[in-house]
Tab-separated table of C-alpha atoms in Angstrom:
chain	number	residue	atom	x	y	z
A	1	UNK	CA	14.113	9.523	6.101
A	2	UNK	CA	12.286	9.133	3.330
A	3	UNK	CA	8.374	10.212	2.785
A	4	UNK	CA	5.569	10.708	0.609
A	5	UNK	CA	3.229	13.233	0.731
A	6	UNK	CA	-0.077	13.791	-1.067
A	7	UNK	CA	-2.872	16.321	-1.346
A	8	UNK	CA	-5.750	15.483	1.385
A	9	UNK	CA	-9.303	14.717	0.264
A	10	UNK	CA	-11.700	14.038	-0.805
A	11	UNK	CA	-11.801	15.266	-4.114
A	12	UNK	CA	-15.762	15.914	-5.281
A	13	UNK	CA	-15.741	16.127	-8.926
A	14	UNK	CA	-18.749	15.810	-11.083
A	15	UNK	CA	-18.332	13.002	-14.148
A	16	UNK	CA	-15.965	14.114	-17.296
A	17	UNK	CA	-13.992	16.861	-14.613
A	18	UNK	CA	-10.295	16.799	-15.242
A	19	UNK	CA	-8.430	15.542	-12.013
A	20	UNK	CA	-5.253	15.957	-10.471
A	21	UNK	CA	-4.098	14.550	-7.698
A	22	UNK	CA	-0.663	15.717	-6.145
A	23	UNK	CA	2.162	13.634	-4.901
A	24	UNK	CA	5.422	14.742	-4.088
A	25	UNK	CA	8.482	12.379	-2.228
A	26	UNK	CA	11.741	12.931	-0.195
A	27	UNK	CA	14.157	10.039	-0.733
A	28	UNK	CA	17.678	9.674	-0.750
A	29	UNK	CA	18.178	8.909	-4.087
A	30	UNK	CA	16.245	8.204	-7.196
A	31	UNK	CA	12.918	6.446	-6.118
A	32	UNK	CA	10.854	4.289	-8.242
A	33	UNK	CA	7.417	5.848	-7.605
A	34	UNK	CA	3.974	4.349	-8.029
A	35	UNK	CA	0.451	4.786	-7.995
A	36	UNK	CA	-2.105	2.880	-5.957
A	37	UNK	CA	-6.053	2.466	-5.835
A	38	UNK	CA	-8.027	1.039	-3.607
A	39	UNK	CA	-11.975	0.403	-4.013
A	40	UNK	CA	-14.071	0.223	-1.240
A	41	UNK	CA	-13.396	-2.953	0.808
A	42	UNK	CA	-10.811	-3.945	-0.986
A	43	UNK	CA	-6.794	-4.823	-1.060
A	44	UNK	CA	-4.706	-2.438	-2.815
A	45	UNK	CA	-3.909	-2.483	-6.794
A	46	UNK	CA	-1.385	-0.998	-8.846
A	47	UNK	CA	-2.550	1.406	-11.043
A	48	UNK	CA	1.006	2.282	-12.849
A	49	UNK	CA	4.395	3.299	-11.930
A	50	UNK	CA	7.564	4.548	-12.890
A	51	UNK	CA	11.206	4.299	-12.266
A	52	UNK	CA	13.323	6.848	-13.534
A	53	UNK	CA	13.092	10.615	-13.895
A	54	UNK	CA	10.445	11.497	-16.816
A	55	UNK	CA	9.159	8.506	-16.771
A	56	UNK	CA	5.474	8.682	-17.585
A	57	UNK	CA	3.030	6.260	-16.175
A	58	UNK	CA	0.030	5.603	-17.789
A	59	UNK	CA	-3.198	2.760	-17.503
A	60	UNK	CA	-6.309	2.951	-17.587
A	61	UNK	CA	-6.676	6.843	-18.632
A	62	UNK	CA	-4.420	7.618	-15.795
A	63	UNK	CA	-1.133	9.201	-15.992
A	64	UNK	CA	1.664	10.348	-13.983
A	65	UNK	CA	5.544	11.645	-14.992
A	66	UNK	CA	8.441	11.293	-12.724
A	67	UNK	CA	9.399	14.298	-12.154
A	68	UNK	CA	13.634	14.706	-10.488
A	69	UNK	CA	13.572	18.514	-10.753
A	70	UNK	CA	10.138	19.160	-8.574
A	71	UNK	CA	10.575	15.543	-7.038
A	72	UNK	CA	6.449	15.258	-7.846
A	73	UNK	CA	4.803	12.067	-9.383
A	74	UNK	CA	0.673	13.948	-9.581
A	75	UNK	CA	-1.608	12.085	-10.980
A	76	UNK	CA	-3.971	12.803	-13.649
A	77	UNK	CA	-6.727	11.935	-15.947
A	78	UNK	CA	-9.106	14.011	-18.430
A	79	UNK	CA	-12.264	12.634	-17.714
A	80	UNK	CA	-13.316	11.288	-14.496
A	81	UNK	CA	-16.065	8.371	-14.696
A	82	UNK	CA	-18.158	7.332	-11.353
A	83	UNK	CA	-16.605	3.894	-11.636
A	84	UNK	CA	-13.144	5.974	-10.914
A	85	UNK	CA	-14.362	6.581	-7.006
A	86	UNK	CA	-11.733	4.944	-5.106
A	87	UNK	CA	-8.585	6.015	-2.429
A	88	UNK	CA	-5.629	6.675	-4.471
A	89	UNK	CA	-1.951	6.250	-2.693
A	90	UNK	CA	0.832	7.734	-3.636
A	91	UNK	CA	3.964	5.452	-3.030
A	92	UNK	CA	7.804	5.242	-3.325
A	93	UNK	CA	10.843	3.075	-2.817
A	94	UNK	CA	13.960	2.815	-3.785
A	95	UNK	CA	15.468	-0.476	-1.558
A	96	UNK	CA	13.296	-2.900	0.375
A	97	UNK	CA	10.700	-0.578	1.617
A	98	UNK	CA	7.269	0.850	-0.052
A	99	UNK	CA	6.326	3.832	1.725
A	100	UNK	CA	3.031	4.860	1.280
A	101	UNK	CA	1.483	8.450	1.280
A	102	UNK	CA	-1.653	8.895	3.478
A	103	UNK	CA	-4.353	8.414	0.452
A	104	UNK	CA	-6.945	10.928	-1.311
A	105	UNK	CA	-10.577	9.824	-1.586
A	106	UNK	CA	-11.608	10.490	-5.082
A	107	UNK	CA	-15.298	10.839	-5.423
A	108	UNK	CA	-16.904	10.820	-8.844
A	109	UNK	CA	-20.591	11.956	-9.114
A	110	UNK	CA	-23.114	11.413	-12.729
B	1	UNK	CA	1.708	-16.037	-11.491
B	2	UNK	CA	2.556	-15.433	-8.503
B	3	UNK	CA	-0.692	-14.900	-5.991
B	4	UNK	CA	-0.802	-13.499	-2.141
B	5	UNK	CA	-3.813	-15.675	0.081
B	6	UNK	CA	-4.149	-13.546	3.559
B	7	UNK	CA	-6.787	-14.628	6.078
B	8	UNK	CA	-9.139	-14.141	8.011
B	9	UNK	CA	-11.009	-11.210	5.721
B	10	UNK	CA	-12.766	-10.213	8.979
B	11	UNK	CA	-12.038	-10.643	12.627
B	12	UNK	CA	-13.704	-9.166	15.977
B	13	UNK	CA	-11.485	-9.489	18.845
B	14	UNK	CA	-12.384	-8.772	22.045
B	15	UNK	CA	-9.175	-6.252	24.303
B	16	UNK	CA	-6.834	-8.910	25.531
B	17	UNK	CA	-7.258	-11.739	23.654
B	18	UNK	CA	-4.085	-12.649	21.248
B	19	UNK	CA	-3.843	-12.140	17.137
B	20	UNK	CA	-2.812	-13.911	14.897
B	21	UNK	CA	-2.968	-13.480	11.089
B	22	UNK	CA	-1.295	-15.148	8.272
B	23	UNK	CA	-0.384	-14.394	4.722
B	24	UNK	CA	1.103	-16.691	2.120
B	25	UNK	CA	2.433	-16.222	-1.062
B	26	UNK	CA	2.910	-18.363	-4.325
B	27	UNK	CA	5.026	-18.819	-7.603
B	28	UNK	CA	7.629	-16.779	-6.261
B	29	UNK	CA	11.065	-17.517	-4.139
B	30	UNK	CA	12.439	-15.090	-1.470
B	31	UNK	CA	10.153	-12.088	-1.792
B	32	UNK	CA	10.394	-9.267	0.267
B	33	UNK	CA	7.273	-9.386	2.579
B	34	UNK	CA	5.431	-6.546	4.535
B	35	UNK	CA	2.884	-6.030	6.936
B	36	UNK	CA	0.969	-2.625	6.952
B	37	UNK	CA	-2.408	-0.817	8.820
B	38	UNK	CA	-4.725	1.299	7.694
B	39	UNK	CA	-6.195	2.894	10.244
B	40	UNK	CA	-10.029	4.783	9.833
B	41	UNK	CA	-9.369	7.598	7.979
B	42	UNK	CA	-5.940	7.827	7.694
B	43	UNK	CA	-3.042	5.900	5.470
B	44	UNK	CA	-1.116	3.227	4.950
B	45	UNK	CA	1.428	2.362	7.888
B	46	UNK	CA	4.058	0.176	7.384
B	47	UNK	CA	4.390	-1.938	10.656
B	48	UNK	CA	6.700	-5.106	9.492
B	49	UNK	CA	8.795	-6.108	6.556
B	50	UNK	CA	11.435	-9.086	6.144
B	51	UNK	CA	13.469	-9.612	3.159
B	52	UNK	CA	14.066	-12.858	4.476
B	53	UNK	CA	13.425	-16.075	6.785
B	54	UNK	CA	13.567	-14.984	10.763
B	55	UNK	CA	14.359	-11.384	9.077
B	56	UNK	CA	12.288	-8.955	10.784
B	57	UNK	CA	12.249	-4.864	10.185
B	58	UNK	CA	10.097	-3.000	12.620
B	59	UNK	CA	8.899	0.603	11.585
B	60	UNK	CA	6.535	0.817	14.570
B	61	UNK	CA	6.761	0.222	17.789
B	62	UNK	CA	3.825	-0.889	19.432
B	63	UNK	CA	2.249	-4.336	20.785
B	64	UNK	CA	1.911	-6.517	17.586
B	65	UNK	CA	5.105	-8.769	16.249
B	66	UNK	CA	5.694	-10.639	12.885
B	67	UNK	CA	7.352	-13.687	12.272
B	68	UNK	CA	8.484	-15.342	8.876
B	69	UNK	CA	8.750	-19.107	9.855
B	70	UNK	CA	9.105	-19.379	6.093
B	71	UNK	CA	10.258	-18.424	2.948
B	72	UNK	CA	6.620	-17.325	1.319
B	73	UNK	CA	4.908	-17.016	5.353
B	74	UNK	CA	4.282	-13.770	7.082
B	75	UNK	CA	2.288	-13.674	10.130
B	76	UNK	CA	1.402	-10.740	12.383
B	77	UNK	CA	0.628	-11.465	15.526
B	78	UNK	CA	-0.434	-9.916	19.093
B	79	UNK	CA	-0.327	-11.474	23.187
B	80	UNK	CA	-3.054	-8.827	23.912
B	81	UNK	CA	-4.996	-6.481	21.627
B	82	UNK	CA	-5.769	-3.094	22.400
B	83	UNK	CA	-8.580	-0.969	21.349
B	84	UNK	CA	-6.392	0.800	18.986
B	85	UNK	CA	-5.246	-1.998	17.226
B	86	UNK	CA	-8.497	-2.156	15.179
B	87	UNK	CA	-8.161	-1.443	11.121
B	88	UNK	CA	-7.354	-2.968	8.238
B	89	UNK	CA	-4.421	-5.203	7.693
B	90	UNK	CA	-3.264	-5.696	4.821
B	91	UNK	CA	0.060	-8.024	3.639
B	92	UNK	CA	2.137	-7.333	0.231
B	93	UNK	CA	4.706	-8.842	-1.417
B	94	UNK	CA	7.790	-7.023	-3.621
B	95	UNK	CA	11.097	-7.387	-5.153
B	96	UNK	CA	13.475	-4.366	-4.557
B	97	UNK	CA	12.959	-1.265	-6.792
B	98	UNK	CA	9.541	-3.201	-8.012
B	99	UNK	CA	5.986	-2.918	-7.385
B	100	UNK	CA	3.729	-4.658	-4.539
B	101	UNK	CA	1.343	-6.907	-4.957
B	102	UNK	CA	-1.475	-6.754	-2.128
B	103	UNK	CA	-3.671	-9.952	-0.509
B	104	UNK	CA	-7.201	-8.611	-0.106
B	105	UNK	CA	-6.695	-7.662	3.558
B	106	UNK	CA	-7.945	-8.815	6.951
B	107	UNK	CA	-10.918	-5.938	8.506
B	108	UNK	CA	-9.834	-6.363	12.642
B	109	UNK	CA	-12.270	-4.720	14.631
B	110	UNK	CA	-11.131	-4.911	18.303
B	111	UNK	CA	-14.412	-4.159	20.956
C-alpha cells in the first residue's frame, strides 16, 4: 500500500541553521505530495505542495522538489527562525486518501 | 471560502461512556471528508474517510465509527471509550489529488 516516511525528531537547531527535513513515499503511481505544519495546540496547515515530478514547492522560505527518480519530497529552508518551531508532516495522495507520515518536531533556539 | 467548524476543542471522558464529535464544513459541495488521531508522540492516523453521504472507508479497526448523515457532516463517534482512545482528533476536508484543509481539532482525554 502506499506510505510515507520521514526522518524522526526532533531536530535542535540553533536560529539561522540550514534545515532539512527528509521525506520519502511509496505509492502506486505518481502522488501529489505535500507539506504540513502544525504549531503547538493547533489543527494542521498547509505549508506547500506539489503535484508532479520536479515540482518545487515553496512558501514561506520553505521549499521542497518532487522528486520521481529518488521518490523523496525533503524539505528545506536556509535560515531557521524560533517562530519556525512546529511538527512538520510529510503527506501524499494520489486518489481519495491523504496519508500522513509520522511528523518531525522542529525546534528552533535564539 | 470554504471553512471546516469541528467541536468540542476539548473533551474528558470518563472509560465507558459514548463519543460523539462532529465536524462541518462550508462553501463547498461533496468534499471528500476524513477523520484522523494523533496519538502522544506519534503521527497522524487516518481512522475514517467518505467521499460521500452514508460512504464510509475504515483504515482502522478499532471501537470508534463515523457516520456522514450529510453532504458537508462527519461525525466520529464511540458506544464505550477506552483508555486508549485518548488524543487528538482532528477532521479535514479534500478534493482528489488536492490538498486538505484541517478544523482546529478536538483534545479527548479519556481517564
Amino acid at each position: 500500500g502506499n506510505s510515507v516516511t520521514q526522518m524522526e525528531g526532533p531536530v535542535t537547531l540553533s536560529e539561522e541553521a540550514f534545515l532539512t527535513i527528509n521525506c520519502t513515499y511509496t505509492a502506486t503511481g505518481y502522488p501529489s505530495l505535500f507539506w504540513y505544519v502544525q504549531y503547538p495546540g493547533e489543527g494542521l496547515q498547509l505549508l506547500l505542495k506539489a503535484t508532479k515530478a520536479d515540482d518545487k514547492g515553496s512558501n514561506k522560505g520553505f521549499e521542497a522538489t518532487y522528486r520521481k527518480e529518488t521518490t523523496s519530497f525533503h524539505l528545506e529552508k536556509g535560515s531557521v527562525q524560533v517562530s519556525d518551531s512546529a511538527v512538520y508532516f510529510c503527506a501524499g495522495g494520489n486518489t481519495d486518501k491523504l496519508i500522513f507520515g509520522t511528523g518531525t518536531r522542529l525546534q528552533v533556539f535564539p | 471560502s470554504q471553512t471546516i467548524h469541528q467541536w468540542p476543542a476539548t473533551l474528558v471522558q470518563p472509560v465507558g461512556s459514548p463519543l460523539s464529535l462532529e465536524c462541518t464544513v462550508e462553501g463547498t459541495s461533496n468534499p471528500n471528508l476524513y477523520w484522523y488521531r494523533q496519538a502522544a508522540g506519534r503521527g497522524l492516523q487516518l481512522l475514517f474517510y467518505s467521499v460521500g453521504i452514508g460512504q464510509i472507508s475504515s483504515e482502522v479497526p478499532q471501537n470508534l465509527s463515523a457516520s456522514r448523515p450529510q453532504d458537508r457532516q462527519f461525525i466520529l463517534s464511540s458506544k464505550k471509550l477506552l483508555l486508549s482512545d485518548s488524543g487528538f482528533y482532528l477532521c479535514a476536508w479534500k478534493r482528489t489529488r488536492r490538498d486538505a484543509f484541517f478544523g482546529q481539532g478536538t483534545r479527548l482525554t479519556v481517564v
